[in-house]
Short mmCIF file of C-alpha atoms and ligand atoms in Angstrom, two decimals:
data_model
loop_
_atom_site.label_atom_id
_atom_site.label_comp_id
_atom_site.label_asym_id
_atom_site.label_seq_id
_atom_site.Cartn_x
_atom_site.Cartn_y
_atom_site.Cartn_z
CA MET A 1 2.01 -11.39 17.29
CA THR A 2 3.99 -8.29 18.09
CA GLN A 3 3.57 -6.25 21.30
CA LYS A 4 2.26 -3.35 19.21
CA ASN A 5 -0.47 -5.49 17.62
CA ASN A 6 -1.39 -6.97 21.00
CA ASN A 7 -2.02 -3.48 22.24
CA GLN A 8 -4.21 -2.77 19.22
CA HIS A 9 -6.22 -5.92 19.83
CA ASP A 10 -6.81 -4.97 23.46
CA LEU A 11 -7.77 -1.43 22.49
CA ALA A 12 -10.25 -2.66 19.84
CA ARG A 13 -11.83 -5.01 22.31
CA VAL A 14 -12.23 -2.36 25.00
CA LEU A 15 -13.61 0.15 22.49
CA PHE A 16 -16.09 -2.42 21.25
CA GLU A 17 -17.34 -3.09 24.81
CA GLN A 18 -17.73 0.60 25.39
CA GLN A 19 -19.63 1.21 22.16
CA PHE A 20 -21.85 -1.86 22.04
CA GLN A 21 -22.09 -3.00 25.69
CA ARG A 22 -21.11 -6.57 24.87
CA SER A 23 -18.02 -8.52 23.91
CA PRO A 24 -17.04 -8.79 20.29
CA ASP A 25 -17.28 -12.16 18.55
CA LEU A 26 -13.70 -11.72 17.40
CA VAL A 27 -10.82 -9.33 16.79
CA CYS A 28 -8.72 -9.41 13.63
CA HIS A 29 -5.97 -7.40 12.02
CA ALA A 30 -4.55 -6.56 8.56
CA PRO A 31 -1.15 -4.95 7.98
CA GLY A 32 -0.19 -1.89 5.99
CA ARG A 33 2.71 -2.27 3.57
CA VAL A 34 5.94 -0.80 2.31
CA ASN A 35 7.00 -1.38 -1.24
CA LEU A 36 10.71 -2.08 -1.63
CA ILE A 37 10.71 -1.64 -5.38
CA GLY A 38 8.32 -1.77 -8.33
CA ASP A 39 6.12 1.30 -8.16
CA HIS A 40 3.43 2.13 -10.70
CA THR A 41 3.95 -1.31 -12.25
CA ASP A 42 0.98 -3.18 -10.73
CA TYR A 43 -1.67 -1.68 -12.91
CA ASN A 44 0.54 -2.44 -15.92
CA ASN A 45 0.37 -6.19 -15.07
CA GLY A 46 4.00 -5.95 -13.88
CA PHE A 47 6.12 -6.87 -10.90
CA VAL A 48 6.15 -5.36 -7.36
CA LEU A 49 8.26 -6.25 -4.31
CA PRO A 50 6.44 -5.12 -1.16
CA ALA A 51 6.46 -6.33 2.43
CA ALA A 52 3.57 -6.24 4.97
CA ILE A 53 4.58 -4.18 7.98
CA ASN A 54 3.97 -4.14 11.72
CA TYR A 55 1.57 -1.18 11.44
CA GLY A 56 -2.01 -2.00 10.52
CA THR A 57 -5.74 -1.88 11.05
CA THR A 58 -7.48 -3.85 13.77
CA ILE A 59 -11.20 -4.57 13.90
CA ALA A 60 -13.38 -5.97 16.71
CA ILE A 61 -16.66 -7.26 15.26
CA SER A 62 -19.90 -9.05 16.16
CA ALA A 63 -22.54 -10.32 13.78
CA ARG A 64 -26.01 -8.79 13.78
CA GLU A 65 -29.25 -10.58 12.94
CA ASP A 66 -30.54 -7.71 10.76
CA ASN A 67 -29.04 -5.92 7.72
CA LEU A 68 -27.50 -2.99 9.56
CA VAL A 69 -23.76 -2.20 9.68
CA LYS A 70 -22.76 0.05 12.60
CA VAL A 71 -19.16 1.24 12.66
CA TYR A 72 -17.15 3.12 15.18
CA ALA A 73 -13.83 4.45 13.79
CA HIS A 74 -11.56 5.38 16.69
CA ASN A 75 -9.07 7.39 14.66
CA CYS A 76 -11.53 9.53 12.71
CA GLU A 77 -13.02 12.89 13.61
CA GLN A 78 -16.64 11.89 12.96
CA GLN A 79 -16.56 8.47 14.50
CA THR A 80 -19.80 6.68 13.91
CA ASN A 81 -21.51 5.61 10.74
CA GLU A 82 -24.40 3.33 9.98
CA PHE A 83 -25.90 1.90 6.79
CA CYS A 84 -28.15 -0.87 5.60
CA LEU A 85 -27.00 -3.72 3.35
CA ASN A 86 -30.07 -3.39 1.16
CA ASP A 87 -29.07 0.03 -0.09
CA ILE A 88 -25.41 0.92 0.13
CA ALA A 89 -24.90 4.50 -1.11
CA PHE A 90 -21.77 6.72 -1.27
CA ASP A 91 -21.48 8.94 1.82
CA GLN A 92 -20.52 12.54 0.84
CA GLN A 93 -20.02 13.61 4.42
CA MET A 94 -17.93 10.92 5.94
CA MET A 95 -15.29 9.83 3.42
CA TRP A 96 -13.78 7.12 5.54
CA SER A 97 -17.12 5.22 5.68
CA ASN A 98 -16.91 4.72 1.93
CA TYR A 99 -14.13 2.21 2.43
CA VAL A 100 -16.51 0.20 4.63
CA ARG A 101 -19.47 0.72 2.31
CA GLY A 102 -17.57 -0.07 -0.85
CA THR A 103 -15.85 -3.12 0.61
CA VAL A 104 -19.07 -4.65 1.99
CA LYS A 105 -20.89 -3.89 -1.26
CA ALA A 106 -18.13 -5.61 -3.31
CA LEU A 107 -18.13 -8.54 -0.89
CA MET A 108 -21.87 -8.98 -1.28
CA GLN A 109 -21.54 -9.59 -5.06
CA LYS A 110 -20.11 -13.04 -4.34
CA HIS A 111 -21.55 -13.49 -0.79
CA PRO A 112 -25.06 -11.94 -0.99
CA ASN A 113 -26.31 -13.78 2.10
CA ILE A 114 -24.25 -12.03 4.74
CA LYS A 115 -26.05 -10.12 7.48
CA GLY A 116 -25.03 -6.89 9.18
CA ALA A 117 -22.41 -6.33 11.89
CA ASP A 118 -21.31 -4.08 14.69
CA PHE A 119 -17.66 -3.25 14.57
CA VAL A 120 -14.99 -0.86 15.83
CA VAL A 121 -11.87 -0.06 13.88
CA THR A 122 -8.53 1.24 15.17
CA GLY A 123 -5.24 1.46 13.49
CA ASN A 124 -1.68 2.87 13.46
CA VAL A 125 -0.84 3.17 9.78
CA PRO A 126 -0.21 6.86 9.21
CA GLN A 127 -2.91 8.10 6.76
CA GLY A 128 -1.94 9.52 3.39
CA ALA A 129 1.67 8.52 3.84
CA GLY A 130 1.85 5.90 1.10
CA LEU A 131 1.84 2.95 3.56
CA SER A 132 -1.59 1.66 2.49
CA SER A 133 -3.81 2.57 5.41
CA SER A 134 -6.82 2.16 3.11
CA ALA A 135 -5.87 -1.29 1.74
CA SER A 136 -5.17 -2.52 5.29
CA PHE A 137 -8.63 -1.14 6.25
CA GLU A 138 -10.35 -2.99 3.41
CA ILE A 139 -8.48 -6.28 4.06
CA ALA A 140 -9.28 -6.05 7.78
CA ILE A 141 -12.97 -5.55 6.97
CA LEU A 142 -12.90 -8.57 4.65
CA ARG A 143 -11.08 -10.72 7.19
CA ALA A 144 -13.60 -9.71 9.88
CA PHE A 145 -16.66 -10.48 7.76
CA SER A 146 -15.22 -13.69 6.39
CA GLN A 147 -14.49 -14.99 9.91
CA VAL A 148 -17.73 -13.86 11.42
CA TYR A 149 -19.81 -15.35 8.59
CA LYS A 150 -17.46 -18.28 7.84
CA LEU A 151 -17.14 -17.26 4.21
CA ASP A 152 -15.05 -19.16 1.72
CA LEU A 153 -12.74 -16.22 0.93
CA ASP A 154 -9.10 -16.69 0.10
CA GLY A 155 -6.39 -13.96 0.14
CA ILE A 156 -6.38 -13.32 -3.59
CA SER A 157 -10.19 -13.03 -3.78
CA ALA A 158 -10.12 -10.74 -0.79
CA ALA A 159 -7.47 -8.56 -2.48
CA LEU A 160 -9.54 -8.37 -5.69
CA THR A 161 -12.62 -7.45 -3.60
CA GLY A 162 -10.70 -4.62 -1.81
CA GLN A 163 -9.35 -3.37 -5.13
CA GLN A 164 -12.90 -3.41 -6.55
CA ALA A 165 -14.14 -1.28 -3.66
CA GLU A 166 -11.45 1.35 -4.38
CA ASN A 167 -11.97 1.27 -8.13
CA ASP A 168 -15.74 1.16 -8.32
CA PHE A 169 -16.90 2.81 -5.13
CA VAL A 170 -14.20 5.10 -3.69
CA GLY A 171 -12.98 6.26 -7.15
CA CYS A 172 -9.29 5.52 -7.14
CA ASN A 173 -8.06 3.38 -10.00
CA CYS A 174 -5.36 1.68 -7.91
CA GLY A 175 -3.69 -1.59 -8.82
CA ILE A 176 -3.69 -4.77 -6.81
CA MET A 177 -0.37 -4.53 -4.88
CA ASP A 178 -1.55 -3.03 -1.62
CA GLN A 179 -4.47 -5.36 -1.04
CA LEU A 180 -2.49 -8.42 -2.14
CA ILE A 181 0.42 -7.87 0.23
CA SER A 182 -1.86 -6.92 3.13
CA ALA A 183 -3.65 -10.25 2.57
CA MET A 184 -0.71 -12.50 1.61
CA GLY A 185 2.42 -11.00 3.20
CA GLN A 186 4.90 -13.35 4.84
CA LYS A 187 6.68 -12.65 8.15
CA ASN A 188 10.30 -11.57 7.71
CA HIS A 189 9.94 -11.64 3.93
CA ALA A 190 9.33 -9.33 0.99
CA MET A 191 7.24 -10.78 -1.80
CA LEU A 192 7.66 -10.48 -5.53
CA LEU A 193 4.09 -10.37 -6.84
CA ASP A 194 3.42 -10.95 -10.50
CA CYS A 195 0.40 -8.72 -11.00
CA LYS A 196 -0.45 -10.42 -14.24
CA ASP A 197 -1.31 -13.86 -12.78
CA PHE A 198 -1.05 -13.15 -9.00
CA SER A 199 1.73 -15.69 -8.55
CA PHE A 200 4.29 -14.71 -5.94
CA ASP A 201 7.74 -15.56 -4.70
CA ASP A 202 8.95 -14.75 -1.18
CA ALA A 203 12.43 -13.37 -0.52
CA PRO A 204 13.85 -13.27 3.03
CA ILE A 205 14.81 -9.91 4.42
CA PRO A 206 18.24 -10.45 5.86
CA ASP A 207 18.26 -10.42 9.71
CA ASP A 208 20.81 -7.59 9.93
CA LEU A 209 18.58 -5.15 7.95
CA VAL A 210 15.85 -2.85 9.18
CA LEU A 211 12.98 -1.49 7.07
CA PHE A 212 13.67 2.13 7.77
CA ILE A 213 10.75 4.34 6.62
CA VAL A 214 10.68 8.06 6.73
CA ASN A 215 7.54 10.13 6.25
CA SER A 216 8.35 13.42 4.54
CA ASN A 217 5.16 14.73 6.13
CA VAL A 218 4.37 16.57 2.89
CA LYS A 219 0.64 16.66 2.57
CA ARG A 220 -0.08 14.71 -0.53
CA GLY A 221 -1.88 16.73 -3.17
CA LEU A 222 -3.81 15.82 -6.31
CA VAL A 223 -3.05 12.18 -5.56
CA ASP A 224 -6.06 10.54 -7.17
CA SER A 225 -6.17 12.73 -10.28
CA GLU A 226 -2.41 12.52 -10.97
CA TYR A 227 -2.43 8.78 -10.21
CA ASN A 228 -5.36 8.14 -12.55
CA LEU A 229 -3.63 10.26 -15.21
CA ARG A 230 -0.42 8.21 -14.98
CA ARG A 231 -2.43 5.04 -15.41
CA GLN A 232 -4.18 6.44 -18.47
CA GLN A 233 -0.84 7.47 -20.00
CA CYS A 234 0.51 3.92 -19.52
CA GLU A 235 -2.60 2.43 -21.10
CA GLU A 236 -2.25 4.71 -24.08
CA VAL A 237 1.25 3.49 -24.82
CA ALA A 238 0.16 -0.15 -24.41
CA LYS A 239 -2.65 0.57 -26.91
CA PHE A 240 -0.17 2.09 -29.38
CA PHE A 241 1.63 -1.25 -29.41
CA ASN A 242 -1.64 -3.16 -29.59
CA LYS A 243 -0.95 -4.84 -26.28
CA SER A 244 -3.23 -5.39 -23.31
CA ALA A 245 -0.68 -3.85 -20.87
CA LEU A 246 2.82 -2.32 -20.82
CA ARG A 247 4.05 -5.61 -19.34
CA GLU A 248 3.88 -7.02 -22.86
CA VAL A 249 6.06 -4.34 -24.38
CA THR A 250 9.91 -4.66 -24.34
CA LEU A 251 12.39 -1.81 -23.92
CA ALA A 252 13.73 -2.45 -27.44
CA GLN A 253 10.17 -2.10 -28.91
CA LEU A 254 9.65 1.09 -26.97
CA ASN A 255 12.96 2.56 -28.03
CA SER A 256 12.39 1.75 -31.67
CA ALA A 257 9.12 3.65 -31.61
CA LYS A 258 10.56 6.66 -29.80
CA GLU A 259 9.90 9.13 -32.62
CA GLN A 260 6.27 8.09 -32.97
CA ILE A 261 5.39 8.43 -29.32
CA ASP A 262 4.79 11.64 -27.40
CA HIS A 263 7.84 12.46 -25.26
CA ILE A 264 6.00 12.35 -21.92
CA LEU A 265 4.26 9.09 -22.74
CA PHE A 266 7.60 7.65 -23.80
CA LYS A 267 9.16 8.49 -20.47
CA ARG A 268 6.14 7.05 -18.48
CA ALA A 269 6.48 3.76 -20.38
CA ARG A 270 10.25 3.64 -20.02
CA HIS A 271 9.82 3.87 -16.26
CA VAL A 272 7.35 0.99 -16.13
CA ILE A 273 9.40 -1.29 -18.34
CA THR A 274 12.69 -0.68 -16.57
CA GLU A 275 11.09 -0.78 -13.10
CA ASN A 276 9.72 -4.28 -13.81
CA ALA A 277 13.25 -5.49 -14.53
CA ARG A 278 14.57 -3.82 -11.37
CA ALA A 279 11.92 -5.57 -9.20
CA VAL A 280 12.93 -8.95 -10.52
CA THR A 281 16.64 -8.12 -10.14
CA THR A 282 16.06 -7.07 -6.54
CA LEU A 283 14.22 -10.29 -5.67
CA HIS A 284 17.23 -12.36 -6.76
CA ALA A 285 19.64 -9.97 -5.06
CA LEU A 286 17.71 -10.29 -1.82
CA LYS A 287 17.83 -14.09 -2.07
CA ASN A 288 21.58 -13.87 -2.58
CA ASN A 289 22.06 -11.10 0.03
CA ASP A 290 23.75 -9.01 -2.68
CA MET A 291 23.45 -5.56 -1.20
CA ALA A 292 25.41 -3.75 -3.92
CA THR A 293 22.81 -4.82 -6.54
CA ILE A 294 19.90 -3.98 -4.30
CA SER A 295 21.36 -0.61 -3.56
CA ASN A 296 21.84 0.20 -7.20
CA ALA A 297 18.39 -0.98 -8.26
CA MET A 298 16.73 1.17 -5.58
CA LYS A 299 18.74 4.16 -6.60
CA GLU A 300 17.81 3.80 -10.27
CA SER A 301 14.15 3.21 -9.28
CA HIS A 302 14.06 6.56 -7.47
CA ILE A 303 15.68 8.39 -10.38
CA SER A 304 13.23 6.81 -12.79
CA LEU A 305 10.22 7.79 -10.61
CA ARG A 306 11.61 11.27 -10.25
CA ASP A 307 12.63 11.97 -13.90
CA ASP A 308 10.53 9.66 -16.09
CA PHE A 309 7.37 9.09 -14.04
CA GLU A 310 7.50 12.46 -12.25
CA VAL A 311 5.79 11.42 -9.03
CA THR A 312 8.33 12.49 -6.41
CA THR A 313 8.51 15.78 -4.53
CA LYS A 314 11.60 17.85 -3.70
CA GLU A 315 11.21 16.76 -0.06
CA MET A 316 11.25 13.10 -1.01
CA ASP A 317 14.23 13.67 -3.32
CA GLY A 318 15.96 15.50 -0.43
CA LEU A 319 15.35 12.67 2.02
CA VAL A 320 16.66 10.10 -0.42
CA GLU A 321 19.78 12.11 -1.00
CA ILE A 322 20.36 12.71 2.77
CA ILE A 323 20.07 8.95 3.48
CA ASP A 324 22.00 7.81 0.39
CA ASN A 325 24.95 10.06 1.33
CA ILE A 326 25.56 8.06 4.48
CA LEU A 327 24.29 4.68 3.47
CA GLY A 328 26.11 4.32 0.14
CA SER A 329 26.13 0.66 -1.03
CA ASN A 330 25.62 -0.62 2.53
CA GLY A 331 21.87 -0.35 1.95
CA GLY A 332 19.28 1.04 -0.47
CA VAL A 333 16.83 3.98 -0.44
CA ARG A 334 14.04 5.23 -2.63
CA MET A 335 10.55 6.73 -2.55
CA THR A 336 7.81 4.27 -1.95
CA GLY A 337 4.14 3.93 -2.98
CA GLY A 338 2.16 6.21 -5.21
CA GLY A 339 4.27 9.35 -4.64
CA PHE A 340 3.29 13.04 -4.62
CA GLY A 341 4.38 13.15 -0.99
CA GLY A 342 4.47 10.49 1.66
CA CYS A 343 7.32 8.18 2.54
CA VAL A 344 10.78 6.99 1.42
CA VAL A 345 11.95 3.53 2.33
CA ALA A 346 15.48 2.43 3.14
CA LEU A 347 17.03 -0.97 3.76
CA VAL A 348 19.48 -0.09 6.55
CA PRO A 349 22.00 -2.28 8.41
CA LYS A 350 21.08 -2.37 12.11
CA THR A 351 24.50 -0.97 12.90
CA MET A 352 23.76 2.23 10.96
CA VAL A 353 20.22 2.97 12.17
CA ASP A 354 21.09 5.45 14.93
CA GLN A 355 23.50 7.37 12.77
CA ILE A 356 20.96 7.68 9.93
CA LYS A 357 18.18 8.60 12.31
CA ASN A 358 20.25 11.52 13.70
CA VAL A 359 21.24 12.85 10.32
CA VAL A 360 17.69 12.64 8.95
CA ASN A 361 16.27 14.39 12.03
CA SER A 362 18.76 17.27 11.84
CA ARG A 363 19.25 17.78 8.12
CA TYR A 364 15.71 17.26 6.83
CA GLU A 365 14.23 19.89 9.20
CA ASN A 366 17.04 22.27 8.40
CA GLU A 367 16.62 22.02 4.68
CA PHE A 368 12.82 21.70 4.32
CA SER A 369 11.44 23.22 7.57
CA LEU A 370 9.41 20.04 8.17
CA LYS A 371 9.81 17.39 10.87
CA PRO A 372 10.26 13.91 9.50
CA SER A 373 8.60 10.88 11.14
CA ILE A 374 10.65 7.73 11.25
CA TYR A 375 9.20 4.21 11.51
CA LEU A 376 11.48 1.23 12.09
CA CYS A 377 9.53 -1.71 10.71
CA THR A 378 9.66 -5.46 10.45
CA ALA A 379 7.94 -7.59 7.81
CA THR A 380 4.79 -9.29 9.14
CA GLN A 381 2.18 -11.88 8.18
CA GLY A 382 -0.74 -10.92 5.91
CA ALA A 383 -4.35 -11.23 7.16
CA PHE A 384 -5.19 -14.25 4.97
CA ARG A 385 -1.93 -16.21 5.20
C1 GLA B 1 -0.67 3.11 -4.81
C2 GLA B 1 -1.66 2.12 -5.39
C3 GLA B 1 -0.97 0.84 -5.77
C4 GLA B 1 0.27 1.12 -6.64
C5 GLA B 1 1.16 2.20 -5.99
C6 GLA B 1 2.31 2.61 -6.88
O1 GLA B 1 -0.22 2.60 -3.60
O2 GLA B 1 -2.74 1.83 -4.49
O3 GLA B 1 -1.83 -0.01 -6.51
O4 GLA B 1 -0.01 1.44 -7.96
O5 GLA B 1 0.39 3.36 -5.64
O6 GLA B 1 3.16 1.55 -7.02
#
């Protein structure tokens, strides 16, 4: 366990003792994630290549004998929430509590006999930055309940349960990537996930590279509605081809139907189909330590997300350009996650980290009047692996 996570464990334990005047039964942790390549492909049954990171959510928990769940969220403004397992309703006032409510409700569909719990939650994944603070929250809750109640819950089932909470309770139609990598990530590796059958293949991140993440600190706007719209557009094209998902449509098929498909829908589908291919190419390139290919795939991915899928912002495009100018083919850089603000990710040789940090700090603020936040990350173990 890293030093940072050790501190989070200690903090969660202390907070629990303060809130509940006893020791927790256990403390557990689930990581956030960064996606190296393969964005907006997961809900099209496609390929993604994320890594779990050393920023995450930590929970200290104790079982209760009744059906109450009492939560203290250290990083939220309104910090305490309480509900009963017999009647789990959406909370209009305290949005964060809906992740707990939705996750516990989804868990109870397969495990109806669980009892309540007291728990505290603390975390260091920046919220709304595209690093999956919510998925790491859901997976940490599932890990905590599964340990405290000795449930037979594997990583894939946990991921599906977390996704169900988002889709059915919170109201975001997200895919499975974030929950799967938070549950199943592998230390020092990125993971190619096939979102059609949940099979995966780990690729080592070379020792001399750093996961260099920069938050544009642009407040993300219209995220859920634009995200859900993109998903709908993809599904429309799949339907046009009579397929269950865009994964089943080839680029040749798409191109040959260009005149019959609305121009915007055509671009959306082209992004997904080409992005799937880039994710697979990047997996092999990582395994072969072929930086030129990785670099190129990440560059094309960003352009495709910018021009065809239209989910970047001018600040994210600016950051990518600033980093790419210095990095060239020594590394790769692109936006990461859902888009509409948030982070860019770069694979940066350790020897270039300071130089890139300095340039990002000076140029980004100059050009966009915003301060960037830089996170130097390593790939960590998922909560269920
Ligand atoms: C968000 C969603 C994921 C995925 C990405 C885009 O993070 O939660 O399921 O669709 O956006 O790749």
